[in-house]
Coordinates of C-alpha atoms and ligand atoms in Angstrom, one line a residue:
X1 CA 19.8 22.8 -24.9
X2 CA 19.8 19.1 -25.8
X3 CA 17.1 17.0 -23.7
X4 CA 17.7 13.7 -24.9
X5 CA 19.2 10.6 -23.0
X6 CA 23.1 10.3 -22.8
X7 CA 24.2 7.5 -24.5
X8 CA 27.8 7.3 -22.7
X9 CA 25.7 7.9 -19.4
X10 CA 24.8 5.0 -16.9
X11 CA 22.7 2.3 -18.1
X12 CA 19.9 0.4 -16.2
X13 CA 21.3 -2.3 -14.5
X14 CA 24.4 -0.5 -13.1
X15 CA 25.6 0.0 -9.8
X16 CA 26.3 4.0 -9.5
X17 CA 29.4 5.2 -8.4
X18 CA 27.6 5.9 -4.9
X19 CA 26.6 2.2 -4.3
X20 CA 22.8 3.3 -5.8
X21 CA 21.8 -0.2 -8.3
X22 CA 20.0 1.5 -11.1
X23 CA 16.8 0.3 -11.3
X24 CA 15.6 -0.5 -15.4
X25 CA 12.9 2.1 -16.6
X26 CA 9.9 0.4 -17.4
X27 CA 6.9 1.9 -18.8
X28 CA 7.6 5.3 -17.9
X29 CA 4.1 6.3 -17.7
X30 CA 2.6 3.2 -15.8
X31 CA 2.0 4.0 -11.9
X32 CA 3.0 1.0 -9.9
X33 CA -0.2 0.0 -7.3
X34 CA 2.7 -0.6 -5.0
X35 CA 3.9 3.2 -4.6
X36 CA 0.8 4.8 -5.1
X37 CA -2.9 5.8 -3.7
X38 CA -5.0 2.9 -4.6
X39 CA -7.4 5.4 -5.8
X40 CA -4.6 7.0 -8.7
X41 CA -4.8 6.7 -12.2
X42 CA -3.7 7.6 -15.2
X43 CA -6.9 9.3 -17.8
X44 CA -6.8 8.2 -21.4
X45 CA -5.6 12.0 -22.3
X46 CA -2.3 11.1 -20.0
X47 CA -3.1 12.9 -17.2
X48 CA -2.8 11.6 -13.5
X49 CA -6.2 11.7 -11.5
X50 CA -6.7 10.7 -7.6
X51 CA -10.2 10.4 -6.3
X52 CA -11.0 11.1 -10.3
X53 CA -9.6 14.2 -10.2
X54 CA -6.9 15.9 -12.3
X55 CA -4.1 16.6 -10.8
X56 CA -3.6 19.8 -13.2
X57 CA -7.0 21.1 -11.7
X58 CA -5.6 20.2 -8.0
X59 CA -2.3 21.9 -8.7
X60 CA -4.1 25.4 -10.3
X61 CA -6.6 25.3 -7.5
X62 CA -4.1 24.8 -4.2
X63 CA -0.2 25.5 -5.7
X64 CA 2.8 23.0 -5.7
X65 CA 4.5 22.2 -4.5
X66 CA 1.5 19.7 -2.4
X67 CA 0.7 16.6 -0.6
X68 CA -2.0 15.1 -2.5
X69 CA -3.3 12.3 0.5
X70 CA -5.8 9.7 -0.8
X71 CA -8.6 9.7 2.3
X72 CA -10.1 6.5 0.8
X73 CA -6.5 4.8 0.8
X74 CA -5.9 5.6 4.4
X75 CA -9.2 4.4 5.9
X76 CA -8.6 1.0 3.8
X77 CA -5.4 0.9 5.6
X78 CA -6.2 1.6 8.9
X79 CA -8.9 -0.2 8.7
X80 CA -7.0 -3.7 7.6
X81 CA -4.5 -3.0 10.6
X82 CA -7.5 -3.1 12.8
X83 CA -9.3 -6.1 11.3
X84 CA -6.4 -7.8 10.6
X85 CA -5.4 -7.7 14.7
X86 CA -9.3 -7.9 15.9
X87 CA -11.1 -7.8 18.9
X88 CA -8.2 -8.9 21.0
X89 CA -5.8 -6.7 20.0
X90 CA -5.2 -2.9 20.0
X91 CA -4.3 -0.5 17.1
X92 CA -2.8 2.8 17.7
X93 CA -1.6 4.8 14.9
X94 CA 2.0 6.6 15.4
X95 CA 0.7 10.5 15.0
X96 CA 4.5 11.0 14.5
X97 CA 4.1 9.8 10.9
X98 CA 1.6 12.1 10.3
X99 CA -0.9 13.9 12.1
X100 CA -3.8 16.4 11.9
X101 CA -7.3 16.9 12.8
X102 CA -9.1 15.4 9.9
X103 CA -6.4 12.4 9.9
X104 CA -7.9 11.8 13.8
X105 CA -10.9 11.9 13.1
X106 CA -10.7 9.6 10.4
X107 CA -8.7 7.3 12.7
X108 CA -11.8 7.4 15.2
X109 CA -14.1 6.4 13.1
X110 CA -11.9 3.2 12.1
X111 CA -12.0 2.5 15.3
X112 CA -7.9 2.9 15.7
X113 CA -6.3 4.5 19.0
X114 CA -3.5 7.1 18.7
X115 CA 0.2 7.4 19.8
X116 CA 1.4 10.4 20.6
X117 CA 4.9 11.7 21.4
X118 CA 5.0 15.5 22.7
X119 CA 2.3 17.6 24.4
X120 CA 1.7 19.0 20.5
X121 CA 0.6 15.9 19.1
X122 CA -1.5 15.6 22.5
X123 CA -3.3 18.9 21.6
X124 CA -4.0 17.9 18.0
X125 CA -5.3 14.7 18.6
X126 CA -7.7 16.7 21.8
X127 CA -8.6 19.2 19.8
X128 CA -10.0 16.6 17.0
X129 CA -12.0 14.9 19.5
X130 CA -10.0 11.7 20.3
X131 CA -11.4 10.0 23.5
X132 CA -8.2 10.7 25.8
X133 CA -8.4 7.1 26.9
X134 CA -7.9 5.6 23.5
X135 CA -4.6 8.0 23.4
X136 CA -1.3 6.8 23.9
X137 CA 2.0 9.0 25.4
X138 CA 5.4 7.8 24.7
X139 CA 8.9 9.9 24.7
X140 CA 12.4 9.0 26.1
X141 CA 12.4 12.6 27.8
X142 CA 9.0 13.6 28.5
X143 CA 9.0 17.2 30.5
X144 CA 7.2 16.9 33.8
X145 CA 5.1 19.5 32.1
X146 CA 4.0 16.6 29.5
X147 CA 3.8 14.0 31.6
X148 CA 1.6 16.2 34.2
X149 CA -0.9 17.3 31.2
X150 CA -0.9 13.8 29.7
X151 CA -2.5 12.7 33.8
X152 CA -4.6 15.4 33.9
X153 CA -6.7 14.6 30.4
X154 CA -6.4 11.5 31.4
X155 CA -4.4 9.7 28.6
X156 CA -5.0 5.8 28.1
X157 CA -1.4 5.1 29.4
X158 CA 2.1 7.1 28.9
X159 CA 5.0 4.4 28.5
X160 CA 7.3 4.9 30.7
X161 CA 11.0 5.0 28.8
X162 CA 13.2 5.5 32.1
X163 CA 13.6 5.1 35.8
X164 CA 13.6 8.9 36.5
X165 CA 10.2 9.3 34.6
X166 CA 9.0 6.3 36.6
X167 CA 9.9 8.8 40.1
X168 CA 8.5 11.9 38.2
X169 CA 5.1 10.1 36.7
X170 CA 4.4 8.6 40.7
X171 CA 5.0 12.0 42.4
X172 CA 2.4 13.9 39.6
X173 CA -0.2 10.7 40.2
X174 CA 0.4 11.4 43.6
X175 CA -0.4 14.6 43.8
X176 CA -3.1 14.7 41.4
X177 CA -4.6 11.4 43.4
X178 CA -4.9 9.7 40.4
X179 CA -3.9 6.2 39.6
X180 CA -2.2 6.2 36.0
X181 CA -1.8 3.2 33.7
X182 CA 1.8 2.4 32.1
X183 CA 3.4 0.3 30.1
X184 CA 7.7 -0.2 30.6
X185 CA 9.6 0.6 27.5
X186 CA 11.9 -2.7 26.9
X187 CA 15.0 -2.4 25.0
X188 CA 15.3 -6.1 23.9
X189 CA 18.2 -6.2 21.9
X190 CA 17.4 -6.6 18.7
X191 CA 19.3 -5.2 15.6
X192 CA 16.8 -4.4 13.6
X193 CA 18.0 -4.1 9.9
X194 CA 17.2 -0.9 8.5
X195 CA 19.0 2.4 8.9
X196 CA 20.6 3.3 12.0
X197 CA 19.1 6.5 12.8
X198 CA 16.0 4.7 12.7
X199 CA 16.5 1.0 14.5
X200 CA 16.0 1.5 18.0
X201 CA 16.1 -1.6 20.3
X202 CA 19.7 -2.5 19.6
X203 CA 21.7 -1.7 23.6
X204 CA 23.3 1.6 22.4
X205 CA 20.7 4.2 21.5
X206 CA 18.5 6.2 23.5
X207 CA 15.3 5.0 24.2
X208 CA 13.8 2.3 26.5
X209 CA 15.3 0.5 29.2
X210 CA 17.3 -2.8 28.4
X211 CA 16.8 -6.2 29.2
X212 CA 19.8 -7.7 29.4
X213 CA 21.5 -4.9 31.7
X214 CA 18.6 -5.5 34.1
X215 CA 17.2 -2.1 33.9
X216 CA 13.9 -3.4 33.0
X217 CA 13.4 -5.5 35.4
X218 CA 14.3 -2.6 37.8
X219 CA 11.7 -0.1 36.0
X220 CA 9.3 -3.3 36.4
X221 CA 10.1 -3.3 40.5
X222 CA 10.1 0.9 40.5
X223 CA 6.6 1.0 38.9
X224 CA 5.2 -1.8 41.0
X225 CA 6.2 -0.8 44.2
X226 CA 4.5 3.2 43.6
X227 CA 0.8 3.5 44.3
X228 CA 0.3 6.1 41.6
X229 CA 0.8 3.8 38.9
X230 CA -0.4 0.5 37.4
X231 CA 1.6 -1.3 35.5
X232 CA -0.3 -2.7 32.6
X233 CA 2.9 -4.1 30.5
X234 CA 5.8 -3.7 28.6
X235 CA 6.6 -2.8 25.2
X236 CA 8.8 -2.0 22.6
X237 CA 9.5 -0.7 19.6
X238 CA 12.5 -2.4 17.1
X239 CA 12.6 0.6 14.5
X240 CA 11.1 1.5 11.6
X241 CA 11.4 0.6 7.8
X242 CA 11.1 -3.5 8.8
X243 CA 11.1 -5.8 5.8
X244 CA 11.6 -9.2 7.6
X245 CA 8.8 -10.4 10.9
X246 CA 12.1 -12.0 12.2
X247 CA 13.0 -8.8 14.6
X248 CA 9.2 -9.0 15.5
X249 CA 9.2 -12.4 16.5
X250 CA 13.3 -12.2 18.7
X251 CA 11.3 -9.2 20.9
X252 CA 7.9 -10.6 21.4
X253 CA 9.7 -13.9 22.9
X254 CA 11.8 -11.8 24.5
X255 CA 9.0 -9.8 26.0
X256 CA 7.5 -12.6 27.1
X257 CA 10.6 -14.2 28.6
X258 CA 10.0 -11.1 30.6
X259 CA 6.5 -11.5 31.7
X260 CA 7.6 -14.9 32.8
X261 CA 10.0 -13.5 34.6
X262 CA 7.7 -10.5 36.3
X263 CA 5.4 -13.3 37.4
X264 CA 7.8 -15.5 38.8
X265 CA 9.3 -12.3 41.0
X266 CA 6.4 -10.5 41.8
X267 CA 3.5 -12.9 41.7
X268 CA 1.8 -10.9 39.0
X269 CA 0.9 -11.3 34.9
X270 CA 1.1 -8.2 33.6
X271 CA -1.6 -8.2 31.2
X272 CA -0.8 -5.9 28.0
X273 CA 1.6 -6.4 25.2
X274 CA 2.5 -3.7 22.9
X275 CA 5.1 -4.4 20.3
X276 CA 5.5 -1.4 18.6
X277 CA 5.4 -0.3 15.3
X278 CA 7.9 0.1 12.4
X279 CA 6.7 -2.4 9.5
X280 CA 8.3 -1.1 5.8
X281 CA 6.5 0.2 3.2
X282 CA 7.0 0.1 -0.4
X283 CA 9.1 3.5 -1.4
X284 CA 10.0 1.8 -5.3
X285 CA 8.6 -1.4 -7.1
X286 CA 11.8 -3.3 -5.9
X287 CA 10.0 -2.9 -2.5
X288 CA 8.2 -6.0 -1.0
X289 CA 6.2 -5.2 2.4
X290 CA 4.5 -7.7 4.1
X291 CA 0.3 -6.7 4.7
X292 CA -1.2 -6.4 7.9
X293 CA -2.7 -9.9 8.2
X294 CA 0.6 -11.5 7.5
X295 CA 2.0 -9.5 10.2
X296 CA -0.8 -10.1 12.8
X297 CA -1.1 -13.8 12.4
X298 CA 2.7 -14.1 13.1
X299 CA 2.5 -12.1 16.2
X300 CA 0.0 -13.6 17.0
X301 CA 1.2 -16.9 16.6
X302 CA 4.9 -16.3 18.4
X303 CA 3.1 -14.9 21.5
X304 CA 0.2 -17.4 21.7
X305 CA 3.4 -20.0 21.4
X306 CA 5.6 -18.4 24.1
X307 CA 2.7 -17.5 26.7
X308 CA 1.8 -21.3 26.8
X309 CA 5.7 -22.6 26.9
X310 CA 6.0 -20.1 30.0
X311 CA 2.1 -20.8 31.2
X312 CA 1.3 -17.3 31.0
X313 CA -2.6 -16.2 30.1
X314 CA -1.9 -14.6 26.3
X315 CA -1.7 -11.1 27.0
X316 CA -3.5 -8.1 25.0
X317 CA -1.2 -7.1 22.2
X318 CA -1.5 -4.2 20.5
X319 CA 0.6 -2.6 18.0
X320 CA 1.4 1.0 16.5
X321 CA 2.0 1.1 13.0
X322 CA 2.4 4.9 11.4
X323 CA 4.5 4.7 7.9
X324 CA 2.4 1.3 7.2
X325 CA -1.0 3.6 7.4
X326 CA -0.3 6.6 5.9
X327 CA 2.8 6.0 3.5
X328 CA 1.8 5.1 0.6
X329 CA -1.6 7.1 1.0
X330 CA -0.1 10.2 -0.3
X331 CA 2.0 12.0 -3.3
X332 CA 4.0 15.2 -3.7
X333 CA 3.2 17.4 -6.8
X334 CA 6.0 19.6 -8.1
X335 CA 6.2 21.7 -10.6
X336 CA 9.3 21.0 -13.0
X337 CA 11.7 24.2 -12.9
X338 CA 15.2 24.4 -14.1
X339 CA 16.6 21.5 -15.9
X340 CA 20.2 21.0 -16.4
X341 CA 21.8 17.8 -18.5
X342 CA 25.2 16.9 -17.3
X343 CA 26.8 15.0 -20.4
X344 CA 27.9 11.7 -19.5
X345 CA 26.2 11.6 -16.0
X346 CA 23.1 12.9 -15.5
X347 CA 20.1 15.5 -15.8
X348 CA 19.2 17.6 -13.1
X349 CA 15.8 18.3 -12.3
X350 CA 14.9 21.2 -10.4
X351 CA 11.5 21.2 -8.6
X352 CA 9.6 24.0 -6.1
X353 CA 10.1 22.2 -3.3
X354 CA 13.2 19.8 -1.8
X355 CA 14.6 19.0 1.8
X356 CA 12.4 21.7 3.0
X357 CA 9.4 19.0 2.5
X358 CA 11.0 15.7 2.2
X359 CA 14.5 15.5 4.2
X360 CA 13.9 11.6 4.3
X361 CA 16.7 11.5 0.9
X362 CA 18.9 13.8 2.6
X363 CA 18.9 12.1 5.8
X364 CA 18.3 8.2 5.5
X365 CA 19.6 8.2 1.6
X366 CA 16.2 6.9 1.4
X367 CA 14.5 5.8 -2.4
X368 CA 11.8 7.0 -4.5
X369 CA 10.3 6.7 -7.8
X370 CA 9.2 9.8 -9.3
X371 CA 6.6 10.0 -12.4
X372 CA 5.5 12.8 -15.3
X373 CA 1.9 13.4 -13.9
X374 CA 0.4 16.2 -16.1
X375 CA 0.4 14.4 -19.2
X376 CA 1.8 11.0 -20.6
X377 CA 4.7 11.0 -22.9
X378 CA 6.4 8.5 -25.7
X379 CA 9.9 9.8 -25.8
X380 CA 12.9 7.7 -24.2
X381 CA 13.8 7.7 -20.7
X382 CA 16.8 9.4 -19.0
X383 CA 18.4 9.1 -16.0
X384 CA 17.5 12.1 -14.0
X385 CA 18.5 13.5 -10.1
X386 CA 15.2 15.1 -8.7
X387 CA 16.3 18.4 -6.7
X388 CA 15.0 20.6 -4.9
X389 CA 15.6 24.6 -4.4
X390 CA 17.5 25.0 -1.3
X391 CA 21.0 26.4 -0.8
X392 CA 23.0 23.2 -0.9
X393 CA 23.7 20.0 -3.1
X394 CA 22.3 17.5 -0.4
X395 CA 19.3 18.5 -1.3
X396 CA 18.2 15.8 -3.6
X397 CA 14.9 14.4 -3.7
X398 CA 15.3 11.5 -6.0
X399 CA 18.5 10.3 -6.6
X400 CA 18.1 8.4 -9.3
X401 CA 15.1 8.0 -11.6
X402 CA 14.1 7.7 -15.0
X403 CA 11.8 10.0 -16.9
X404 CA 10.8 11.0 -20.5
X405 CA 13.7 12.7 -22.6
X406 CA 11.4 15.4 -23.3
X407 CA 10.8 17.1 -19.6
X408 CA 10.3 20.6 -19.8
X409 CA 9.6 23.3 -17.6
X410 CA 6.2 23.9 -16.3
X411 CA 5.5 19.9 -16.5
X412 CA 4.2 18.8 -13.5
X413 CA 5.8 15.5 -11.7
X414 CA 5.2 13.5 -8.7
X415 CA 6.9 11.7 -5.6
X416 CA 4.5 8.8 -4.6
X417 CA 4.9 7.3 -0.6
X418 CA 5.8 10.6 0.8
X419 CA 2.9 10.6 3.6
X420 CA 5.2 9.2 6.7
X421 CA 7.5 11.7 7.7
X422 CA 7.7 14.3 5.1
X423 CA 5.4 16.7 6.3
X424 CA 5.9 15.8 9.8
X425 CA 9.0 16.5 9.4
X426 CA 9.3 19.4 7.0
X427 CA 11.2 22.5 7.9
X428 CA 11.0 26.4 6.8
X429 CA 14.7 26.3 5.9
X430 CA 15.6 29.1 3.1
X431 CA 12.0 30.1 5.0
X432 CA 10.4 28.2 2.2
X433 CA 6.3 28.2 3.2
X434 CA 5.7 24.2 4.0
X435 CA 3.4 22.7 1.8
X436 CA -0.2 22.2 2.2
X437 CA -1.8 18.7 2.7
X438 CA -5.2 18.2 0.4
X439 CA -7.2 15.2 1.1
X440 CA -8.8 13.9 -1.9
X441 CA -12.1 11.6 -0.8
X442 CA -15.5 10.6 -2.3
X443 CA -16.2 14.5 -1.9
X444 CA -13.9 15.9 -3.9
X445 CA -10.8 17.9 -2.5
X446 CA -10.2 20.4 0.4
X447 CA -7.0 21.2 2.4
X448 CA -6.6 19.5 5.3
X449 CA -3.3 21.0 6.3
X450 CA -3.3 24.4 4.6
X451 CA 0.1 25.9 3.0
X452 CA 2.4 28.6 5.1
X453 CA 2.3 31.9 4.1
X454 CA 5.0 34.6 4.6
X455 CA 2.5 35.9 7.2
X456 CA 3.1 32.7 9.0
X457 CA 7.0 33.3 8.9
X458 CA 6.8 37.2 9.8
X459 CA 4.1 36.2 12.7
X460 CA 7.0 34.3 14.9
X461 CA 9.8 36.2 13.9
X462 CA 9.1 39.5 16.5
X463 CA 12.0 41.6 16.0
Ligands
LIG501 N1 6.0 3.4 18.1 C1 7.1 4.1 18.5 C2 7.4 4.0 19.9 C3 7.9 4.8 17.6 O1 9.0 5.4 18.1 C4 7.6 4.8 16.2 C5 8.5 5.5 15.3 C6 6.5 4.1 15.8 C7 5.7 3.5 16.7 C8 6.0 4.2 14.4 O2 6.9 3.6 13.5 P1 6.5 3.3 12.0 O3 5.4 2.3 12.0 O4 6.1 4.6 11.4 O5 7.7 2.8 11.3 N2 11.7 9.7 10.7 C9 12.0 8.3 10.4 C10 11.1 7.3 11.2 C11 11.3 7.5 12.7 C12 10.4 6.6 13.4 C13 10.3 7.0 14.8 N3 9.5 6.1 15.6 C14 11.7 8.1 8.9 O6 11.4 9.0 8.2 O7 12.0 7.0 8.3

């Protein structure tokens, strides 16, 4: 079997038949600071080390496929978002990204609040000790159930997403005699440019309640008029995968068009702003995301702007970033399995994992880079597909990448900006065993996450 490059295959620089623009190869074993942990490197010897260690030790002590997550990397993070919004602001991390004990613990200590979404993330983020009142609930159909547990901890505030939960939330305070704190989920009508699965304040979609219908406004009249409940403010969230602070800047005026609005009705200032979270990471070098300070001083800036045209007080913003955080703060390591060259289009690349633990290809057509991580090599690049094992052809990890000519079985290779939604979202389909996630700090290594076994599989399958 011939590994070498095709000749008559695509060159860098093209546009693929399926619209994909074909990035050039580069050094194929340099590792781009912009797609990986900022504690990854590559040792003289050619091997890739995170937190200094070897990534051929990490995969013979806890298996591949993994999700290497750089613990250093995501405290930096967090740690900017909250500096970067300060005293007067609030950060709570999206748990939907990614969420487990150790993550929420780290989370407390940098002094960030969480956002959950179901009554599982609720447990996780209990169970690791987060102060209920730095916790967050959202959801467009939160079960009474949810909603009732989320009173009784004693949750920070749930925000409310429509005018039936607003009914449902007031009966349960009600009845528990308990005054609960919400915010109103705004649908401001924004199209946020990124994929459509995953913009979410343009009219037709799910979530929140719109502005320019006047369903807000009646959520804001609902929730002020029940004793149960104390509106605190309105948020809402654009989508996710956000390049450009325009979107941003259209919902905070927006939002505070609404405040203006609310005060002018009901003779009150709501004081809390929360404008969501959803700012873009960087997935392959073409990427450019904007930092956290950028990001802060321009929301800053449009609110403090817009509050004194309307001669509102500037309300407390707070925001809830989850891919920013923990994106880019962790890898996936494969092994390399079958590898098939197609003559004149492409090489396959089989790995050990696939959709099972990153469906984000198969789902958004989303990017990544991939790179030879258990040694460095000199031969030429070629144009490879990264697959996975599962029972279909849509199961591509990378769709297009370049790596050395000489790939061989056994090698071990690396996804970098999988730690948003791939394990969060993973799935046991062909009942593959979902991944572990091993945090790498100033300690050394240990599984945070620990891998499925077939135990695991049998355990819930009862007969
Ligand atoms: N706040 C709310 C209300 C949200 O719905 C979300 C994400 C976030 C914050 C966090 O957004 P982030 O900063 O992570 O972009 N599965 C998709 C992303 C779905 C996002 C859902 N909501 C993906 O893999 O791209």
């Amino acid at each position: 079997m011939s590994r070498s490059a095709h000749p008559a295959g695509p060159r860098h620089g093209d546009v693929l038949p399926e619209g994909h623009y074909l990035a050039p190869p580069g050094d194929l074993n340099a590792l781009d600071p912009k797609v990986w942990p900022s504690t990854v490197a590559r040792r003289a010897d050619g091997v890739v080390t995170v937190g200094g260690l070897d990534v051929t030790a990490l995969a013979a002590e806890y298996g591949t496929p993994a999700y290497l997550m750089d613990e250093q990397d995501f405290r930096a993070r967090a740690r900017a978002w909250r500096e970067a919004f300060g005293e007067g602001a609030d950060v709570f991390y999206a748990g939907k990204a990614f969420l487990s004990k150790a993550v929420v613990r780290w989370l407390r200590e940098e002094g960030l609040n969480l956002d959950v979404c179901s009554a599982g993330e609720l447990a996780v983020a209990l169970a690791a000790g987060m102060e209920p009142e730095r916790i967050a609930l959202h959801g467009n159909n939160k079960t009474p159930q949810e909603l009732e547990q989320a009173v009784k901890t004693g949750v920070g505030h749930i925000v409310v997403d429509s005018l039936r939960e607003i009914e449902l939330l007031a009966e349960i305070a009600d009845r528990l005699g308990v005054r609960q704190q919400v915010l109103i989920r705004v649908t401001v009508g924004v199209e946020a440019h990124t994929h459509e699965f995953i913009a979410t304040a343009h009219e037709d979609q799910k979530f929140g309640l719109s502005l320019g219908t006047g369903a807000a406004a009646e959520a804001v009249e609902l929730a002020l008029g029940r004793p149960g409940l104390e509106l605190r403010g309105i948020h809402s969230h654009i989508g996710s995968q956000i390049f450009d602070t325009a979107g941003f800047e259209v919902a905070a005026r927006r939002l505070v068009g609404l405040l203006g609005q609310i005060r002018d009705t009901h003779g009150v200032e709501l004081p809390e702003l929360d404008l969501g979270g959803g700012l873009g990471i960087a997935y392959t070098s073409e990427d450019d995301p904007k930092q956290p300070a950028e990001i802060a001083a321009a929301l800053a800036e449009i609110v403090r702007r817009e509050c004194a045209a309307a001669g509102l007080a500037v309300p407390r913003l707070s925001v809830e970033p989850g891919r920013a955080i923990v994106g880019p703060t962790a890898f996936t390591l494969y092994e390399v399995g079958t590898i098939k060259p197609l003559p004149g289009l492409r090489t396959y690349v089989s790995v050990d994992g696939g959709m099972s633990d990153n469906i984000r290809t198969a789902l958004y057509d989303a990017e990544y880079s991939v790179a030879l991580v258990s040694r460095a090599s000199a031969a030429e690049p070629m144009l490879v597909r990264v697959v996975g094992k599962h029972c279909e052809s849509g199961d591509i990890v990378v769709r297009d990448a370049w790596l050395p000519a000489d790939l061989a079985p056994g090698d071990l290779i690396a996804v970098p900006a999988t730690g948003a939604y791939c394990r969060s979202m993973a799935s046991n389909y062909n009942h593959a065993l979902r991944p572990p996630v091993v945090a790498v700090g100033t300690d050394g290594a240990r599984v945070i996450v620990r891998r499925e076994t077939e135990e695991d599989l049998l355990r819930l399958d009862i007969g």
